mmCIF file of C-alpha atoms and ligand atoms in Angstrom:
data_model
loop_
_atom_site.group_PDB
_atom_site.id
_atom_site.type_symbol
_atom_site.label_atom_id
_atom_site.label_comp_id
_atom_site.label_asym_id
_atom_site.label_seq_id
_atom_site.Cartn_x
_atom_site.Cartn_y
_atom_site.Cartn_z
ATOM 1 C CA MET A 1 118.874 91.480 122.570
ATOM 2 C CA LEU A 2 115.175 92.323 122.618
ATOM 3 C CA LYS A 3 112.532 89.634 122.778
ATOM 4 C CA ILE A 4 110.999 88.929 119.380
ATOM 5 C CA VAL A 5 107.223 88.879 119.164
ATOM 6 C CA GLU A 6 106.215 85.702 117.375
ATOM 7 C CA SER A 7 103.183 84.885 115.259
ATOM 8 C CA PRO A 8 100.291 84.456 116.058
ATOM 9 C CA ASP A 9 100.669 87.274 118.628
ATOM 10 C CA PRO A 10 97.851 89.727 117.696
ATOM 11 C CA LEU A 11 100.293 92.613 118.157
ATOM 12 C CA LEU A 12 101.793 91.643 114.791
ATOM 13 C CA ASN A 13 98.489 92.437 113.104
ATOM 14 C CA GLN A 14 98.139 95.963 114.455
ATOM 15 C CA ILE A 15 98.865 99.183 112.607
ATOM 16 C CA ALA A 16 101.925 100.966 114.031
ATOM 17 C CA GLU A 17 101.794 104.660 114.960
ATOM 18 C CA PRO A 18 103.958 107.266 113.209
ATOM 19 C CA CYS A 19 107.103 108.187 115.166
ATOM 20 C CA ASP A 20 107.535 111.648 116.622
ATOM 21 C CA LEU A 21 110.711 112.763 114.830
ATOM 22 C CA LYS A 22 111.825 114.626 117.981
ATOM 23 C CA ASP A 23 111.498 111.510 120.147
ATOM 24 C CA LYS A 24 114.989 110.989 121.600
ATOM 25 C CA SER A 25 114.226 107.391 122.582
ATOM 26 C CA LEU A 26 114.143 106.323 118.917
ATOM 27 C CA LYS A 27 117.954 106.181 118.745
ATOM 28 C CA LYS A 28 118.137 103.712 121.598
ATOM 29 C CA LEU A 29 115.287 101.653 120.157
ATOM 30 C CA ALA A 30 116.978 101.539 116.729
ATOM 31 C CA LYS A 31 120.286 100.450 118.302
ATOM 32 C CA GLN A 32 118.584 97.656 120.229
ATOM 33 C CA MET A 33 116.699 96.541 117.127
ATOM 34 C CA GLU A 34 119.963 96.508 115.185
ATOM 35 C CA ARG A 35 121.612 94.276 117.798
ATOM 36 C CA THR A 36 118.618 91.954 117.819
ATOM 37 C CA MET A 37 118.639 91.753 114.010
ATOM 38 C CA TYR A 38 122.333 90.811 113.886
ATOM 39 C CA ALA A 39 122.005 88.348 116.771
ATOM 40 C CA THR A 40 119.327 86.473 114.818
ATOM 41 C CA ASP A 41 120.971 86.820 111.360
ATOM 42 C CA GLY A 42 118.075 88.896 110.063
ATOM 43 C CA VAL A 43 118.291 91.298 107.123
ATOM 44 C CA GLY A 44 115.542 93.500 108.514
ATOM 45 C CA ILE A 45 113.457 94.115 111.595
ATOM 46 C CA ALA A 46 110.411 96.261 112.307
ATOM 47 C CA ALA A 47 109.579 97.844 115.688
ATOM 48 C CA PRO A 48 106.314 95.871 116.155
ATOM 49 C CA GLN A 49 108.455 92.706 116.077
ATOM 50 C CA VAL A 50 110.039 93.818 119.350
ATOM 51 C CA GLY A 51 106.698 94.868 120.810
ATOM 52 C CA VAL A 52 106.836 98.574 119.938
ATOM 53 C CA LEU A 53 103.961 99.797 117.758
ATOM 54 C CA LYS A 54 105.935 102.573 116.068
ATOM 55 C CA ARG A 55 106.760 103.091 112.403
ATOM 56 C CA LEU A 56 110.473 102.346 112.511
ATOM 57 C CA ILE A 57 112.432 99.660 110.674
ATOM 58 C CA VAL A 58 116.102 98.672 110.446
ATOM 59 C CA ILE A 59 117.469 96.850 107.420
ATOM 60 C CA ASP A 60 120.892 95.585 106.349
ATOM 61 C CA VAL A 61 121.003 93.809 103.005
ATOM 62 C CA SER A 62 124.797 94.147 102.592
ATOM 63 C CA PRO A 63 126.994 91.007 102.264
ATOM 64 C CA GLU A 64 127.187 88.930 105.437
ATOM 65 C CA ASP A 65 130.671 90.076 106.472
ATOM 66 C CA VAL A 66 129.741 93.764 106.173
ATOM 67 C CA ARG A 67 127.632 95.657 108.706
ATOM 68 C CA ASP A 68 125.817 98.568 107.133
ATOM 69 C CA PRO A 69 122.522 99.079 108.941
ATOM 70 C CA LEU A 70 119.982 101.586 107.683
ATOM 71 C CA VAL A 71 117.350 102.976 110.042
ATOM 72 C CA LEU A 72 114.129 104.149 108.384
ATOM 73 C CA VAL A 73 111.767 106.256 110.479
ATOM 74 C CA ASN A 74 108.177 106.611 109.196
ATOM 75 C CA PRO A 75 109.009 104.852 105.905
ATOM 76 C CA GLU A 76 106.447 105.163 103.152
ATOM 77 C CA ILE A 77 106.302 103.332 99.824
ATOM 78 C CA LEU A 78 106.051 105.891 97.042
ATOM 79 C CA GLU A 79 106.194 103.533 94.103
ATOM 80 C CA LEU A 80 106.436 99.839 93.250
ATOM 81 C CA ASP A 81 107.338 98.653 89.790
ATOM 82 C CA GLY A 82 108.335 95.674 87.655
ATOM 83 C CA GLU A 83 106.868 92.310 86.730
ATOM 84 C CA PRO A 84 105.821 90.532 89.979
ATOM 85 C CA GLU A 85 108.368 87.958 91.159
ATOM 86 C CA THR A 86 107.891 85.121 93.633
ATOM 87 C CA ASP A 87 110.617 84.305 96.144
ATOM 88 C CA GLU A 88 110.899 82.603 99.522
ATOM 89 C CA GLU A 89 110.812 84.960 102.498
ATOM 90 C CA GLY A 90 111.605 84.219 106.108
ATOM 91 C CA CYS A 91 110.690 86.326 109.118
ATOM 92 C CA LEU A 92 112.043 86.583 112.671
ATOM 93 C CA SER A 93 108.445 86.514 113.900
ATOM 94 C CA CYS A 94 107.619 83.294 112.028
ATOM 95 C CA PRO A 95 110.612 81.114 112.937
ATOM 96 C CA GLY A 96 111.229 77.854 111.131
ATOM 97 C CA VAL A 97 109.443 78.576 107.878
ATOM 98 C CA THR A 98 109.962 80.325 104.582
ATOM 99 C CA VAL A 99 106.987 81.268 102.453
ATOM 100 C CA PRO A 100 106.841 82.085 98.728
ATOM 101 C CA ILE A 101 105.670 85.685 98.375
ATOM 102 C CA THR A 102 104.908 87.469 95.113
ATOM 103 C CA ARG A 103 105.941 91.112 94.931
ATOM 104 C CA LYS A 104 106.853 93.735 92.379
ATOM 105 C CA PRO A 105 110.654 93.779 92.575
ATOM 106 C CA TRP A 106 111.373 97.496 92.567
ATOM 107 C CA ALA A 107 110.453 99.870 95.369
ATOM 108 C CA ARG A 108 110.949 103.573 96.019
ATOM 109 C CA VAL A 109 110.598 104.546 99.665
ATOM 110 C CA LYS A 110 110.576 107.865 101.479
ATOM 111 C CA PHE A 111 111.788 107.928 105.092
ATOM 112 C CA PHE A 112 113.391 110.035 107.811
ATOM 113 C CA ASP A 113 116.695 109.323 109.523
ATOM 114 C CA LEU A 114 117.168 109.524 113.291
ATOM 115 C CA ASP A 115 118.061 113.219 112.990
ATOM 116 C CA GLY A 116 114.744 113.978 111.298
ATOM 117 C CA GLN A 117 116.171 114.477 107.830
ATOM 118 C CA GLU A 118 114.095 113.217 104.904
ATOM 119 C CA TRP A 119 115.562 110.743 102.375
ATOM 120 C CA GLU A 120 114.509 108.459 99.567
ATOM 121 C CA ILE A 121 115.849 104.999 98.796
ATOM 122 C CA GLU A 122 115.072 102.821 95.807
ATOM 123 C CA GLY A 123 116.082 99.380 94.647
ATOM 124 C CA ASP A 124 115.078 95.932 93.520
ATOM 125 C CA GLY A 125 116.282 92.439 94.442
ATOM 126 C CA LEU A 126 116.766 91.790 98.145
ATOM 127 C CA LEU A 127 116.550 95.504 98.985
ATOM 128 C CA GLY A 128 113.211 96.010 97.221
ATOM 129 C CA ARG A 129 111.781 92.872 98.820
ATOM 130 C CA CYS A 130 113.125 93.633 102.289
ATOM 131 C CA LEU A 131 111.719 97.187 102.252
ATOM 132 C CA GLN A 132 108.271 95.873 101.345
ATOM 133 C CA HIS A 133 108.403 93.046 103.913
ATOM 134 C CA GLU A 134 109.399 95.363 106.784
ATOM 135 C CA ILE A 135 106.905 98.097 105.859
ATOM 136 C CA ASP A 136 104.204 95.384 105.733
ATOM 137 C CA HIS A 137 104.963 94.767 109.441
ATOM 138 C CA LEU A 138 104.089 98.412 110.194
ATOM 139 C CA ASN A 139 100.694 97.782 108.612
ATOM 140 C CA GLY A 140 100.040 94.611 110.593
ATOM 141 C CA ILE A 141 100.885 92.272 107.728
ATOM 142 C CA THR A 142 103.067 89.192 108.210
ATOM 143 C CA LEU A 143 104.195 86.497 105.767
ATOM 144 C CA PHE A 144 100.974 84.621 106.346
ATOM 145 C CA GLU A 145 98.826 87.538 105.182
ATOM 146 C CA SER A 146 101.136 88.226 102.212
ATOM 147 C CA ALA A 147 101.003 84.664 100.910
ATOM 148 C CA SER A 148 98.442 83.422 98.409
ATOM 149 C CA PRO A 149 95.528 81.525 100.026
ATOM 150 C CA ARG A 150 96.959 78.169 98.954
ATOM 151 C CA GLU A 151 100.460 78.970 100.229
ATOM 152 C CA ARG A 152 99.010 80.381 103.460
ATOM 153 C CA ILE A 153 97.428 77.045 104.336
ATOM 154 C CA LYS A 154 100.702 75.219 103.647
ATOM 155 C CA ALA A 155 102.749 77.815 105.542
ATOM 156 C CA LEU A 156 100.524 77.774 108.637
ATOM 157 C CA LYS A 157 100.782 73.998 108.775
ATOM 158 C CA ALA A 158 104.577 74.125 108.406
ATOM 159 C CA TYR A 159 104.734 76.836 111.062
ATOM 160 C CA GLU A 160 102.763 74.768 113.542
ATOM 161 C CA GLU A 161 105.212 71.921 112.979
ATOM 162 C CA ALA A 162 108.235 74.248 113.265
ATOM 163 C CA LYS A 163 106.957 75.619 116.589
ATOM 164 C CA ARG A 164 106.426 72.091 117.836
ATOM 165 C CA MET A 165 110.058 71.325 116.899
ATOM 166 C CA GLY A 166 111.151 74.343 118.926
ATOM 167 C CA ALA A 167 112.071 76.766 116.123
ATOM 168 C CA LYS A 168 113.562 80.049 117.391
ATOM 169 C CA PRO A 169 113.720 83.500 115.746
ATOM 170 C CA GLY A 170 116.421 83.344 113.083
ATOM 171 C CA ASP A 171 115.630 79.763 112.102
ATOM 172 C CA THR A 172 114.335 79.745 108.563
ATOM 173 C CA SER A 173 113.622 76.052 108.272
ATOM 174 C CA THR A 174 113.343 73.062 110.561
ATOM 175 C CA GLU A 175 116.134 71.498 108.481
ATOM 176 C CA ALA A 176 118.434 74.407 109.359
ATOM 177 C CA ARG A 177 117.616 73.937 113.017
ATOM 178 C CA LYS A 178 118.655 70.304 112.901
ATOM 179 C CA VAL A 179 122.142 71.154 111.679
ATOM 180 C CA ARG A 180 122.742 73.941 114.224
HETATM 181 NI NI1 LIG B 1 109.378 89.884 109.087
#
């Protein structure tokens, strides 16, 4: 498993570079990110979260007992739609907290697979939210930047406390950590 970069590491606020579609090392990187995501019970992971400033994300929003990872190289949001919805989001890079984030529910995203073929994916619910969250990482945006100013203050306070309690990537609340 790769080491997860945790907030407030400034690397998380940098813009990731587009991948070279012929770069053979992307397959290995994607595989390692996949393993890291499953090891921490994540539903998505972006390359900057493992210290690689490249535009690559892995998501798996299938039911917990099913493994169906999707690798998106150079993903790009083409369209967002729907009445904005607020829901709690966690992040491997901000262990121990969840933060209410308001987003349009539906997203249409263009991306390349590891063989350089172009695809589109669209969806709402967890998929639409996860796509937006992971692509935010490629643009240097974490939960704290996505939250409203009021929620950001609360979240940063909670995060400080969670870190003090020893929260690790994959923990979404200090309560959860106590029962583990
Ligand atoms: Ni995240």
